[in-house]
XYZ file of C-alpha atoms in Angstrom:
755
model
C -6.442 -5.594 -7.095
C -3.749 -5.381 -9.730
C -3.632 -8.791 -11.363
C -1.040 -9.342 -14.081
C -1.511 -5.865 -15.497
C -5.277 -5.784 -14.967
C -6.744 -3.085 -12.741
C -9.908 -4.612 -11.350
C -12.764 -2.422 -10.159
C -12.687 -3.098 -6.422
C -10.234 -1.084 -4.326
C -8.514 -2.613 -1.316
C -10.891 -1.454 1.402
C -9.416 -3.598 4.162
C -5.767 -2.993 3.592
C -4.191 -4.615 6.607
C -4.797 -7.115 9.316
C -6.176 -6.385 12.727
C -2.841 -5.781 14.379
C -1.388 -3.384 11.837
C -1.663 -0.325 14.074
C 0.875 -1.437 16.708
C 3.519 1.294 16.967
C 6.193 -1.234 17.893
C 5.353 -3.347 14.880
C 8.711 -3.294 13.201
C 10.543 -4.927 16.082
C 12.697 -7.715 14.809
C 12.241 -7.103 11.117
C 15.208 -8.149 9.039
C 17.101 -5.630 6.951
C 15.379 -4.900 3.652
C 15.112 -2.411 0.847
C 11.906 -0.483 0.359
C 11.754 -1.926 -3.159
C 11.750 -5.569 -2.090
C 13.114 -8.263 0.188
C 12.949 -11.902 -0.945
C 16.291 -13.204 0.413
C 17.634 -13.423 -3.135
C 19.715 -16.574 -3.519
C 21.550 -18.067 -6.505
C 19.928 -21.188 -7.902
C 23.051 -23.236 -7.145
C 22.500 -22.604 -3.436
C 18.829 -23.646 -3.517
C 18.017 -27.292 -2.844
C 15.797 -29.295 -5.208
C 12.521 -30.582 -3.830
C 10.167 -29.628 -1.060
C 6.740 -28.054 -0.703
C 5.962 -24.392 -0.182
C 2.758 -23.729 1.762
C 1.676 -20.238 0.775
C -1.126 -18.498 2.676
C -3.524 -16.414 0.577
C -6.449 -14.306 1.780
C -9.039 -16.208 -0.230
C -9.196 -19.207 -2.497
C -9.195 -18.580 -6.258
C -12.823 -18.253 -7.302
C -11.575 -18.531 -10.877
C -8.338 -19.237 -12.735
C -9.144 -16.444 -15.208
C -7.437 -13.197 -14.153
C -9.514 -11.233 -16.663
C -12.754 -11.858 -14.783
C -14.016 -9.298 -12.256
C -14.001 -11.726 -9.323
C -10.432 -12.954 -9.689
C -8.371 -12.918 -6.487
C -4.754 -12.651 -5.409
C -4.625 -16.447 -5.552
C -5.793 -16.281 -9.188
C -2.850 -14.030 -9.925
C -0.385 -16.437 -8.289
C -1.735 -19.437 -10.203
C -1.518 -17.570 -13.516
C 2.016 -16.290 -12.880
C 3.280 -19.797 -12.056
C 1.525 -21.649 -14.875
C 0.971 -19.295 -17.858
C 3.181 -17.236 -20.188
C 4.173 -13.777 -18.950
C 5.563 -11.920 -21.945
C 6.744 -9.015 -19.804
C 7.692 -9.120 -16.133
C 8.323 -6.148 -13.829
C 11.556 -5.250 -12.058
C 11.699 -3.743 -8.569
C 10.967 -0.260 -9.926
C 7.938 -1.342 -11.957
C 9.717 -1.341 -15.328
C 8.539 -3.989 -17.827
C 11.189 -6.450 -19.036
C 10.782 -9.030 -21.804
C 10.715 -12.586 -20.398
C 13.281 -14.559 -22.399
C 11.547 -17.860 -21.654
C 8.757 -16.669 -23.943
C 10.191 -13.880 -26.083
C 13.302 -13.491 -28.209
C 12.178 -9.939 -28.823
C 9.202 -7.585 -29.124
C 9.219 -4.126 -30.658
C 7.247 -1.500 -32.510
C 8.260 -1.966 -36.144
C 5.975 0.665 -37.696
C 4.093 3.745 -36.570
C 2.701 4.807 -39.951
C 0.172 4.278 -41.250
C -0.546 2.217 -38.126
C 1.362 1.138 -35.048
C 2.592 -2.418 -35.538
C 4.207 -4.603 -32.895
C 6.050 -7.795 -33.820
C 6.511 -10.472 -31.139
C 9.285 -12.986 -31.759
C 8.449 -16.032 -29.655
C 10.913 -18.447 -28.124
C 10.683 -21.502 -30.421
C 10.999 -23.782 -27.382
C 7.810 -22.399 -25.858
C 5.138 -25.093 -25.781
C 1.770 -25.582 -24.159
C 1.470 -28.651 -21.976
C -0.554 -30.334 -24.744
C 2.521 -30.106 -27.008
C 1.303 -27.247 -29.241
C 3.589 -24.275 -29.890
C 2.616 -20.828 -28.675
C 1.472 -18.825 -31.673
C -0.707 -16.236 -33.323
C -3.876 -18.264 -32.725
C -3.502 -17.764 -28.956
C -2.947 -14.013 -29.369
C -5.924 -13.723 -31.712
C -8.297 -15.617 -29.417
C -7.348 -13.492 -26.405
C -7.763 -10.262 -28.389
C -11.247 -11.226 -29.583
C -12.356 -12.208 -26.083
C -11.088 -9.036 -24.420
C -11.693 -6.310 -27.009
C -15.184 -5.556 -25.674
C -17.270 -6.196 -28.784
C -18.976 -9.311 -27.422
C -20.763 -8.653 -24.146
C -21.205 -12.388 -23.592
C -17.604 -12.438 -22.328
C -17.605 -11.422 -18.656
C -14.449 -9.351 -18.744
C -13.094 -6.975 -16.124
C -11.730 -4.557 -18.722
C -10.697 -4.218 -22.351
C -8.166 -1.340 -22.278
C -5.610 -1.794 -25.017
C -7.299 -4.773 -26.625
C -10.011 -2.439 -27.898
C -7.352 -0.513 -29.876
C -6.107 -3.552 -31.796
C -7.247 -3.799 -35.414
C -5.759 -7.136 -36.461
C -3.609 -10.036 -35.184
C -1.775 -12.135 -37.748
C 1.125 -14.519 -38.060
C 4.448 -12.845 -38.888
C 7.198 -14.045 -41.189
C 7.286 -17.419 -39.480
C 5.375 -19.580 -37.017
C 7.315 -18.008 -34.148
C 6.330 -14.425 -35.037
C 3.094 -12.660 -34.199
C 2.154 -9.311 -35.732
C -0.299 -7.055 -33.874
C -1.638 -4.041 -35.799
C -3.351 -1.280 -33.823
C -6.215 0.865 -35.052
C -5.180 3.615 -32.596
C -1.678 4.116 -31.148
C -1.245 2.387 -27.807
C 1.695 3.349 -25.588
C 1.236 0.562 -23.027
C 1.306 -2.318 -25.506
C 3.675 -4.219 -23.178
C 0.778 -4.684 -20.745
C -1.101 -6.855 -23.262
C -1.083 -10.662 -23.546
C 0.286 -11.084 -20.005
C -0.692 -13.589 -18.890
C -1.377 -15.326 -22.186
C -4.061 -18.030 -22.112
C -4.238 -20.937 -24.566
C -6.681 -20.350 -27.415
C -9.083 -23.006 -26.129
C -9.578 -20.990 -22.889
C -10.745 -17.962 -24.881
C -12.553 -19.714 -27.707
C -16.117 -19.112 -26.465
C -17.920 -17.131 -23.766
C -18.946 -20.375 -22.048
C -15.362 -21.557 -21.621
C -14.129 -18.063 -20.721
C -16.848 -17.469 -18.134
C -17.255 -20.927 -16.614
C -14.763 -23.448 -17.912
C -11.624 -21.639 -16.744
C -13.067 -21.155 -13.278
C -12.108 -24.640 -12.163
C -9.341 -25.765 -14.520
C -6.872 -24.684 -17.177
C -7.037 -26.566 -20.497
C -3.256 -26.176 -20.967
C -0.361 -24.468 -19.192
C 3.053 -23.142 -20.203
C 4.986 -22.332 -17.056
C 7.244 -23.930 -14.445
C 4.196 -25.308 -12.581
C 0.810 -26.802 -13.425
C -2.450 -27.047 -11.485
C -2.992 -30.605 -10.285
C -5.589 -30.260 -7.580
C -8.076 -27.877 -6.028
C -10.111 -28.901 -2.983
C -13.870 -28.993 -3.365
C -14.112 -25.975 -1.078
C -11.140 -24.429 -2.956
C -9.312 -23.880 0.353
C -6.179 -25.566 -1.042
C -4.869 -25.283 -4.585
C -1.897 -27.506 -5.415
C 0.629 -26.556 -8.084
C 3.113 -29.231 -9.122
C 6.364 -28.957 -11.072
C 5.667 -28.961 -14.820
C 7.978 -31.508 -16.479
C 7.153 -30.067 -19.930
C 8.626 -26.705 -18.936
C 11.560 -25.795 -21.179
C 13.089 -23.177 -18.887
C 15.104 -23.609 -15.704
C 13.679 -26.563 -13.802
C 11.573 -25.503 -10.813
C 13.373 -26.098 -7.529
C 10.207 -26.876 -5.572
C 8.149 -30.022 -6.071
C 4.930 -28.287 -5.081
C 3.380 -24.974 -4.131
C 0.230 -25.259 -2.055
C -1.898 -22.110 -1.943
C -3.880 -22.252 1.294
C -6.773 -19.911 2.063
C -6.173 -18.329 5.496
C -8.284 -15.314 6.564
C -6.163 -12.391 7.739
C -7.340 -12.696 11.330
C -6.240 -16.352 11.375
C -2.737 -15.875 9.969
C -0.994 -15.376 13.327
C -2.492 -18.604 14.643
C -1.518 -20.498 11.486
C 2.075 -19.303 11.853
C 2.169 -20.176 15.549
C 1.110 -23.706 14.653
C 3.548 -23.955 11.747
C 0.791 -24.612 9.204
C 2.149 -22.282 6.485
C 5.621 -21.323 5.263
C 4.962 -17.816 3.978
C 2.160 -15.316 4.634
C 1.408 -11.613 4.544
C 1.214 -10.359 8.122
C 0.277 -7.263 10.055
C 2.487 -5.235 12.313
C 1.723 -6.890 15.645
C 2.339 -10.354 14.188
C 5.668 -9.068 12.895
C 6.459 -7.880 16.424
C 5.616 -11.314 17.817
C 8.004 -12.946 15.397
C 10.703 -10.481 16.429
C 10.109 -11.232 20.113
C 10.258 -14.970 19.494
C 13.670 -14.422 17.896
C 14.910 -12.388 20.861
C 14.596 -9.024 19.167
C 12.871 -6.549 21.442
C 13.046 -3.465 19.275
C 15.099 -1.775 16.595
C 18.372 -3.625 16.514
C 21.066 -1.759 18.443
C 23.910 -2.959 20.724
C 22.212 -2.100 24.044
C 23.906 -4.977 25.804
C 27.313 -3.905 24.502
C 27.261 -0.626 26.429
C 30.163 -0.595 28.844
C 31.567 -3.875 27.574
C 35.357 -4.171 27.828
C 35.782 -5.891 24.481
C 33.891 -7.277 21.490
C 33.687 -10.766 22.972
C 32.015 -9.465 26.128
C 29.631 -7.351 24.025
C 28.582 -10.403 22.013
C 28.059 -12.364 25.208
C 25.860 -9.662 26.707
C 23.828 -9.370 23.535
C 23.305 -13.140 23.447
C 22.139 -13.084 27.053
C 19.704 -10.276 26.303
C 18.305 -12.186 23.321
C 17.776 -15.276 25.450
C 15.997 -13.203 28.074
C 13.676 -11.819 25.409
C 13.023 -15.303 24.072
C 12.058 -16.464 27.556
C 9.607 -13.597 27.841
C 8.157 -14.506 24.442
C 7.639 -18.108 25.619
C 5.877 -16.808 28.709
C 3.744 -14.458 26.636
C 2.772 -16.705 23.717
C 3.408 -20.180 25.094
C 6.498 -22.309 24.544
C 5.175 -24.130 21.480
C 3.945 -20.985 19.685
C 7.139 -19.056 20.482
C 9.258 -21.912 19.187
C 7.304 -22.021 15.919
C 7.333 -18.241 15.465
C 11.094 -18.284 15.972
C 11.420 -20.272 12.743
C 10.187 -17.278 10.722
C 11.582 -13.898 9.825
C 9.754 -10.864 8.489
C 10.597 -9.541 5.035
C 9.354 -6.123 4.067
C 8.928 -3.699 1.215
C 6.736 -0.836 0.153
C 3.615 -2.394 -1.277
C 2.651 -1.362 -4.831
C -0.580 0.095 -3.420
C -1.474 3.285 -1.579
C -4.053 4.512 0.908
C -6.029 7.595 -0.063
C -8.688 9.867 1.360
C -11.530 10.191 -1.142
C -13.736 13.294 -1.156
C -17.129 12.824 -2.800
C -17.669 15.917 -4.908
C -21.023 14.887 -6.367
C -23.115 16.850 -3.866
C -23.088 18.587 -0.502
C -20.329 20.893 0.774
C -17.617 18.962 -1.100
C -19.213 19.808 -4.450
C -17.426 23.142 -3.970
C -13.798 22.770 -5.067
C -12.745 25.357 -2.462
C -14.055 23.166 0.356
C -12.272 20.113 -1.030
C -9.053 22.081 -1.228
C -9.573 23.298 2.327
C -9.876 19.711 3.512
C -6.637 18.884 1.718
C -4.834 21.842 3.312
C -6.128 20.975 6.789
C -4.650 17.488 6.760
C -1.094 16.831 7.881
C -0.129 13.987 5.569
C 3.351 13.791 7.104
C 1.849 12.912 10.463
C -0.570 10.376 8.989
C 2.217 8.610 7.084
C 4.506 8.575 10.118
C 1.795 7.055 12.303
C 0.709 4.451 9.760
C 4.250 3.280 8.981
C 5.687 3.627 12.486
C 7.933 0.727 13.391
C 7.980 -0.876 9.948
C 11.482 0.328 9.161
C 10.222 1.572 5.803
C 10.246 5.165 4.496
C 7.346 7.101 6.013
C 7.134 10.014 3.593
C 3.642 10.815 2.317
C 2.981 9.812 -1.281
C 3.221 12.720 -3.708
C 1.606 11.185 -6.783
C -1.682 9.574 -7.779
C -0.070 7.715 -10.670
C 3.275 6.333 -9.487
C 4.636 4.911 -6.254
C 7.679 6.324 -4.461
C 9.887 3.368 -5.475
C 8.575 3.319 -9.048
C 10.541 4.474 -12.058
C 9.521 8.011 -13.022
C 8.069 8.967 -9.633
C 7.862 12.681 -8.894
C 6.141 14.506 -6.053
C 3.488 16.609 -7.805
C 1.469 17.458 -4.702
C 2.666 21.075 -4.536
C 0.615 23.285 -2.223
C -2.298 20.848 -2.117
C -0.236 18.149 -0.435
C 0.982 20.158 2.550
C -0.860 21.237 5.679
C -1.645 24.947 6.012
C -4.421 25.790 8.459
C -4.472 29.480 7.556
C -4.975 28.642 3.890
C -7.662 26.089 4.761
C -9.577 28.624 6.831
C -9.320 31.251 4.095
C -10.679 28.818 1.518
C -13.616 27.930 3.765
C -14.382 31.580 4.438
C -14.206 32.337 0.707
C -16.705 29.516 0.101
C -19.115 31.154 2.556
C -18.523 28.886 5.545
C -18.216 31.265 8.501
C -17.484 30.742 12.150
C -18.667 32.740 15.147
C -17.006 32.580 18.562
C -19.113 31.737 21.599
C -17.568 34.357 23.803
C -17.067 37.473 21.701
C -13.884 39.035 20.377
C -12.011 38.684 23.656
C -12.791 35.007 23.860
C -11.746 34.615 20.245
C -8.338 36.188 20.970
C -7.813 34.058 24.085
C -8.859 30.942 22.193
C -6.535 31.751 19.308
C -3.623 32.109 21.723
C -4.569 28.796 23.331
C -4.810 27.176 19.903
C -1.284 28.345 19.015
C 0.062 26.994 22.280
C -1.694 23.674 21.792
C -0.273 23.291 18.280
C 3.162 23.893 19.775
C 2.495 21.226 22.391
C 1.611 18.757 19.619
C 4.978 19.402 18.032
C 6.758 18.960 21.365
C 5.735 15.326 21.271
C 7.644 14.889 18.018
C 10.591 16.698 19.590
C 10.504 14.192 22.447
C 10.655 11.307 20.000
C 13.613 12.863 18.218
C 15.399 13.349 21.548
C 14.891 9.626 22.220
C 16.429 8.789 18.859
C 19.471 10.950 19.611
C 19.946 9.165 22.927
C 19.807 5.849 21.108
C 22.397 7.065 18.595
C 24.740 8.067 21.407
C 24.182 4.707 23.110
C 25.123 3.024 19.855
C 28.252 5.107 19.538
C 26.751 6.779 16.481
C 27.013 10.461 15.677
C 24.790 12.776 17.650
C 22.827 15.475 15.879
C 25.079 18.504 15.449
C 24.088 21.722 17.239
C 21.651 23.722 15.176
C 20.832 20.850 12.841
C 17.180 20.895 13.861
C 16.842 24.437 12.697
C 18.662 24.002 9.447
C 16.874 24.136 6.089
C 17.743 20.467 5.538
C 15.970 19.181 8.624
C 13.149 17.576 6.698
C 11.100 20.781 6.627
C 10.397 20.556 10.371
C 12.631 23.393 11.589
C 9.756 25.877 12.136
C 7.845 23.320 14.185
C 10.860 22.624 16.382
C 11.464 26.302 16.911
C 7.818 26.757 17.866
C 7.976 23.878 20.320
C 11.227 25.093 21.905
C 9.760 28.549 22.394
C 6.471 27.349 23.897
C 7.126 24.183 25.873
C 8.121 24.428 29.501
C 11.134 22.184 30.185
C 11.021 20.847 33.722
C 13.366 18.825 35.872
C 12.443 15.292 36.947
C 11.546 16.554 40.423
C 9.273 19.248 39.020
C 7.549 16.755 36.728
C 6.959 14.417 39.659
C 5.087 17.151 41.533
C 2.567 17.765 38.739
C 2.038 14.603 36.697
C -0.557 13.198 39.081
C -2.678 16.312 39.498
C -4.303 18.746 37.068
C -3.090 22.351 36.982
C -6.558 23.754 36.449
C -9.503 23.432 34.100
C -8.319 25.810 31.384
C -7.080 25.369 27.858
C -3.547 26.577 28.513
C -3.090 24.706 31.790
C -4.491 21.452 30.423
C -2.370 21.689 27.301
C 0.697 22.365 29.442
C -0.071 19.353 31.618
C -0.375 17.185 28.494
C 3.060 18.361 27.400
C 4.573 17.586 30.803
C 3.036 14.112 30.815
C 4.325 13.495 27.292
C 7.837 14.577 28.306
C 7.811 12.185 31.224
C 6.433 9.341 29.109
C 9.027 9.778 26.361
C 11.798 9.845 28.934
C 10.466 6.604 30.405
C 10.185 5.042 26.940
C 13.821 5.816 26.162
C 14.908 4.371 29.502
C 12.792 1.224 29.080
C 14.061 0.573 25.561
C 17.657 1.006 26.653
C 17.133 -1.388 29.560
C 15.191 -3.869 27.443
C 12.502 -4.071 30.136
C 9.073 -5.188 28.873
C 7.453 -4.137 32.145
C 8.885 -0.615 32.057
C 8.030 -0.365 28.383
C 4.397 -1.260 29.105
C 4.185 1.367 31.840
C 5.736 4.023 29.623
C 3.256 3.281 26.840
C 0.390 3.594 29.315
C 1.759 6.957 30.452
C 1.940 8.121 26.852
C -1.717 7.129 26.347
C -2.632 9.220 29.385
C -0.810 12.196 27.883
C -2.807 11.751 24.665
C -6.068 11.736 26.616
C -5.130 14.971 28.391
C -4.180 16.509 25.048
C -7.609 15.536 23.685
C -9.219 17.217 26.705
C -7.305 20.392 25.905
C -8.703 20.319 22.390
C -12.246 19.955 23.702
C -11.733 22.865 26.101
C -10.467 24.992 23.251
C -13.618 24.153 21.297
C -15.818 25.142 24.235
C -13.878 28.408 24.556
C -15.070 29.341 21.093
C -11.806 29.113 19.174
C -12.519 30.444 15.664
C -10.117 27.833 14.342
C -12.156 25.033 15.880
C -15.734 26.254 16.260
C -18.112 24.596 13.827
C -18.437 26.569 10.624
C -21.855 27.173 9.179
C -23.513 28.489 6.044
C -27.142 29.495 5.687
C -27.749 28.166 9.179
C -26.325 24.702 8.406
C -23.168 23.387 10.085
C -20.239 22.157 8.004
C -20.502 18.455 8.816
C -19.265 15.617 6.612
C -20.207 11.939 6.617
C -16.993 9.964 7.111
C -17.561 6.299 6.268
C -15.006 3.755 7.477
C -14.952 -0.043 7.201
C -15.546 -2.080 10.332
C -13.929 -5.363 11.243
C -10.523 -6.389 12.512
C -8.890 -6.148 9.126
C -9.396 -2.388 8.865
C -8.050 -1.204 12.211
C -5.308 0.866 10.593
C -7.779 2.661 8.328
C -9.973 3.541 11.293
C -7.023 4.932 13.253
C -6.036 7.053 10.262
C -9.662 8.186 9.900
C -9.845 9.328 13.514
C -6.664 11.356 13.108
C -8.086 13.004 9.990
C -11.280 13.851 11.861
C -9.265 15.567 14.613
C -7.315 17.571 12.036
C -10.499 18.758 10.325
C -11.917 19.852 13.671
C -9.146 22.438 13.886
C -10.545 24.343 10.896
C -14.177 24.045 11.917
C -15.192 20.963 9.927
C -17.114 18.344 11.847
C -17.138 14.713 10.771
C -19.788 12.131 11.504
C -17.837 8.880 11.528
C -19.840 5.818 10.606
C -18.342 2.329 10.691
C -20.011 -0.102 8.323
C -19.488 -3.839 7.762
C -16.484 -4.544 5.589
C -18.432 -6.641 3.079
C -20.835 -3.779 2.334
C -18.398 -0.881 2.703
C -17.575 -0.544 -0.949
C -20.726 -1.962 -2.526
C -23.289 -0.015 -0.478
C -21.408 3.199 0.219
C -18.411 3.985 -1.987
C -19.854 2.717 -5.267
C -23.253 4.301 -4.600
C -21.858 7.632 -3.376
C -23.398 7.374 0.101
C -20.550 9.205 1.833
C -18.614 12.475 1.940
C -15.225 11.169 3.071
C -13.860 7.632 2.814
C -10.575 5.772 3.144
C -9.459 2.841 1.038
C -6.442 1.681 -0.916
C -5.781 1.480 -4.638
C -3.267 -0.821 -6.299
C -0.470 0.776 -8.263
C 0.134 0.000 -11.910
C 3.175 -0.056 -14.150
C 0.978 1.342 -16.940
C -0.790 4.411 -15.515
C -1.536 6.068 -18.863
C -4.301 3.546 -19.531
C -4.915 1.537 -16.373
C -5.245 4.533 -14.022
C -7.489 6.502 -16.393
C -10.836 5.053 -15.161
C -10.025 6.187 -11.615
C -9.792 9.852 -12.618
C -11.972 10.108 -15.735
C -14.644 12.803 -15.622
C -18.039 11.211 -14.841
C -20.429 11.235 -17.789
C -24.265 11.156 -17.876
C -25.615 7.717 -18.777
C -28.612 7.098 -21.038
C -30.844 6.372 -18.032
C -30.030 9.698 -16.389
C -27.559 8.267 -13.883
C -23.889 9.221 -13.677
C -21.340 6.877 -15.207
C -18.336 7.141 -12.884
C -16.286 4.106 -13.995
C -13.843 3.858 -11.042
C -13.836 7.569 -10.208
C -15.658 7.321 -6.888
C -14.753 10.914 -5.996
C -17.038 11.839 -8.902
C -14.996 14.887 -9.904
C -12.870 15.369 -12.986
C -12.163 17.718 -15.871
C -12.071 17.533 -19.639
C -8.407 18.519 -19.541
C -7.484 15.554 -17.337
C -9.280 13.247 -19.776
C -7.428 14.829 -22.695
C -4.053 14.338 -21.020
C -4.757 10.661 -20.364
C -5.911 10.171 -23.944
C -2.790 11.829 -25.302
C -0.533 9.796 -22.996
C -2.227 6.533 -23.946
C -1.262 7.074 -27.580
C 2.171 8.640 -27.029
C 4.919 6.155 -27.903
C 7.770 8.401 -26.766
C 8.543 7.581 -23.111
C 9.709 11.094 -22.196
C 6.718 12.886 -23.676
C 4.326 10.341 -22.160
C 5.867 10.858 -18.719
C 5.502 14.642 -19.057
C 1.817 14.244 -19.953
C 1.269 12.024 -16.926
C 2.867 14.583 -14.615
C 0.594 17.302 -15.992
C -2.408 15.065 -15.419
C -1.293 14.294 -11.870
C -0.911 17.978 -10.981
C -4.428 18.664 -12.247
C -5.779 15.715 -10.256
C -4.233 17.250 -7.146
C -5.827 20.593 -8.014
C -9.402 19.256 -8.251
C -8.859 17.660 -4.821
C -11.108 14.666 -5.299
C -8.627 12.269 -3.772
C -5.696 12.747 -1.439
C -2.951 10.083 -1.506
C -1.680 9.567 2.029
C 0.978 6.876 2.113
C 2.237 3.825 0.321
C 1.226 0.725 2.226
C 3.786 -1.467 3.989
C 4.220 -5.026 2.758
C 5.237 -7.337 5.619
C 5.716 -11.016 4.853
C 6.540 -13.784 7.338
C 8.697 -16.471 5.739
C 10.606 -19.485 6.978
C 14.203 -18.499 7.550
C 15.640 -20.943 5.028
C 13.158 -20.009 2.308
C 14.849 -18.368 -0.683
C 13.579 -16.007 -3.377
C 10.225 -15.533 -1.642
C 8.963 -12.673 0.488
C 8.000 -9.033 0.066
C 8.227 -8.650 -3.703
C 7.123 -5.023 -4.030
C 6.781 -4.416 -7.771
C 9.072 -7.309 -8.707
C 7.478 -10.218 -10.568
C 8.136 -13.467 -8.651
C 10.403 -16.045 -10.308
C 8.593 -19.234 -9.339
C 11.198 -21.651 -10.681
C 13.857 -20.144 -8.362
C 11.840 -20.474 -5.161
C 12.952 -23.094 -2.688
C 14.894 -23.859 0.466
C 18.537 -22.948 0.886
C 21.029 -25.779 1.048
C 22.581 -26.619 4.378
């Protein structure tokens, strides 16, 4: 969890709720930018007063964000009640907060880096004391790592400070560094009052249940005994813009209970999964991606609007029948706001031992995986960009992002097989050379059939464009160099897939063509064609019943396709037969978290397993309880492959370093891995991070980070897959709240729109 600039040690293992795998999830989502959607509203149009009930995954176990067990709720409390010297914009760029700072800059670099903070003279703690050097000094001493009695999550940056003193006046603070520190803007945010950092006892225990003083638009007034509700009330000592809301109530709601809480109207804003987003869309009469289906054939605009209104009402009636009148009515009061989450899902390859200790095998795994397909599946229906993530250190919507994946980020089965063969992992066909040739031909056909499915989807989209009156795809566009890199796949599909008439399809969809690889694969393609045609028809008609049948038909096609893969394996396809070395098969332990909250990860894991099968790598998938997934498997190294999510950071030079640092031997003989659970690294990567951490020039620091990222790709210890979607259900009249992305929330501007 990334909490106010602090990268805590636990990754986000369960990165979505139980319904996040629904392919129709984006139905009814409002328009939004990938970088954020909060329904930005001017303060003059926001009413004063009211309570915001905000659902959080878990209650704050502490109010100290610098402790290892702080939660998302801890972060929200701190951001609303404590000084934030630097906030982030939608692209993750730090900006000085004028409520606390009149300025902050590096005034000297020689002999030592010196930063001078000029504080806003109006800034006061709730006890009346001015913010000053004493608060900075106390926080530095608590977090610098010299006193182990302080239970801190990290000390990066604070350990480089040599001295904190008062500047030329009471409103200036001078921080002198012993070693240059590029990410100095990440420090002292949030800033705690000196009494919260004065002793280990207060730091560790006292700040768990209360804050001795605050300096923000809100203050903590109440926390239930079970901590399920934390109440923040408007701070009348706040010198900035007066908070619009009277109260913010943070309510602990487990992810699998969020949909029910929304249906009962118990919360005003909550992170949701894809299926819950679809329910909200249905309750609002939105049955899919918004397009003027009802307007087709209308004589004029007035008739088109009438037809669309009738269609919406019909969908609302179906939602009432499906969810119940009361639940549908409540869900209709919300809308879904979306953004790319500042966090990403990655495949981690444990290089400490076993086959993956060989860099060639890790690279082969990377080349066998189609990250484009995984991203498309995971983000289907969200309305957000579904490109795979090309960096370990920056998100796609973050300032300075560049795709550094190169060859290691793209699928290439031939390269993967060559790497495995070079590493000594051989494959032997079950039926001799002739069987190998037949199986290879079948494999090529089956790969073409897989691509035909994508072609079917694109045909559906073109039909929708024509129904909307939009431009159809120009002839030859699919084969052009600008067609998203998919032209070869389309050409392959067009050359291999048999296109049949509706009558011909009807004669074969209900009976197999024969128990052979080619015939079964062909039948799967025919079934997929029929299913996609039915899907397009059902969506255009707005028929839930037809849509359900079409989805079922598509599932049948997938099952037949899976059968074709199994037949190819039995035929002894060299591309799919299990590889072996010294009499041992190439099998990897793939650990995935169990529970409803990790359904999307498991679906992604199963797709990865199927992809690895095609190059002769077998996976032994093991689902483990979510509460022990990280502690008993990832942290201990009891796995070969694993999926989880990492939070992004605006300060990768220092805060991402522990994730990729080369493991070092500890004094007891164990391996000190910090947060590098892939357990692979190089001295050069460490050197690049160290240089970047001390480089004060933004351009040179960015270049160092790109070099480090390319080397991280090359060692193939982790494979970024996609940036997570951030879907937030919010009351329709709620302003300046929603899917924030990187943007720091402005708590004093939150409220309900007038009128």
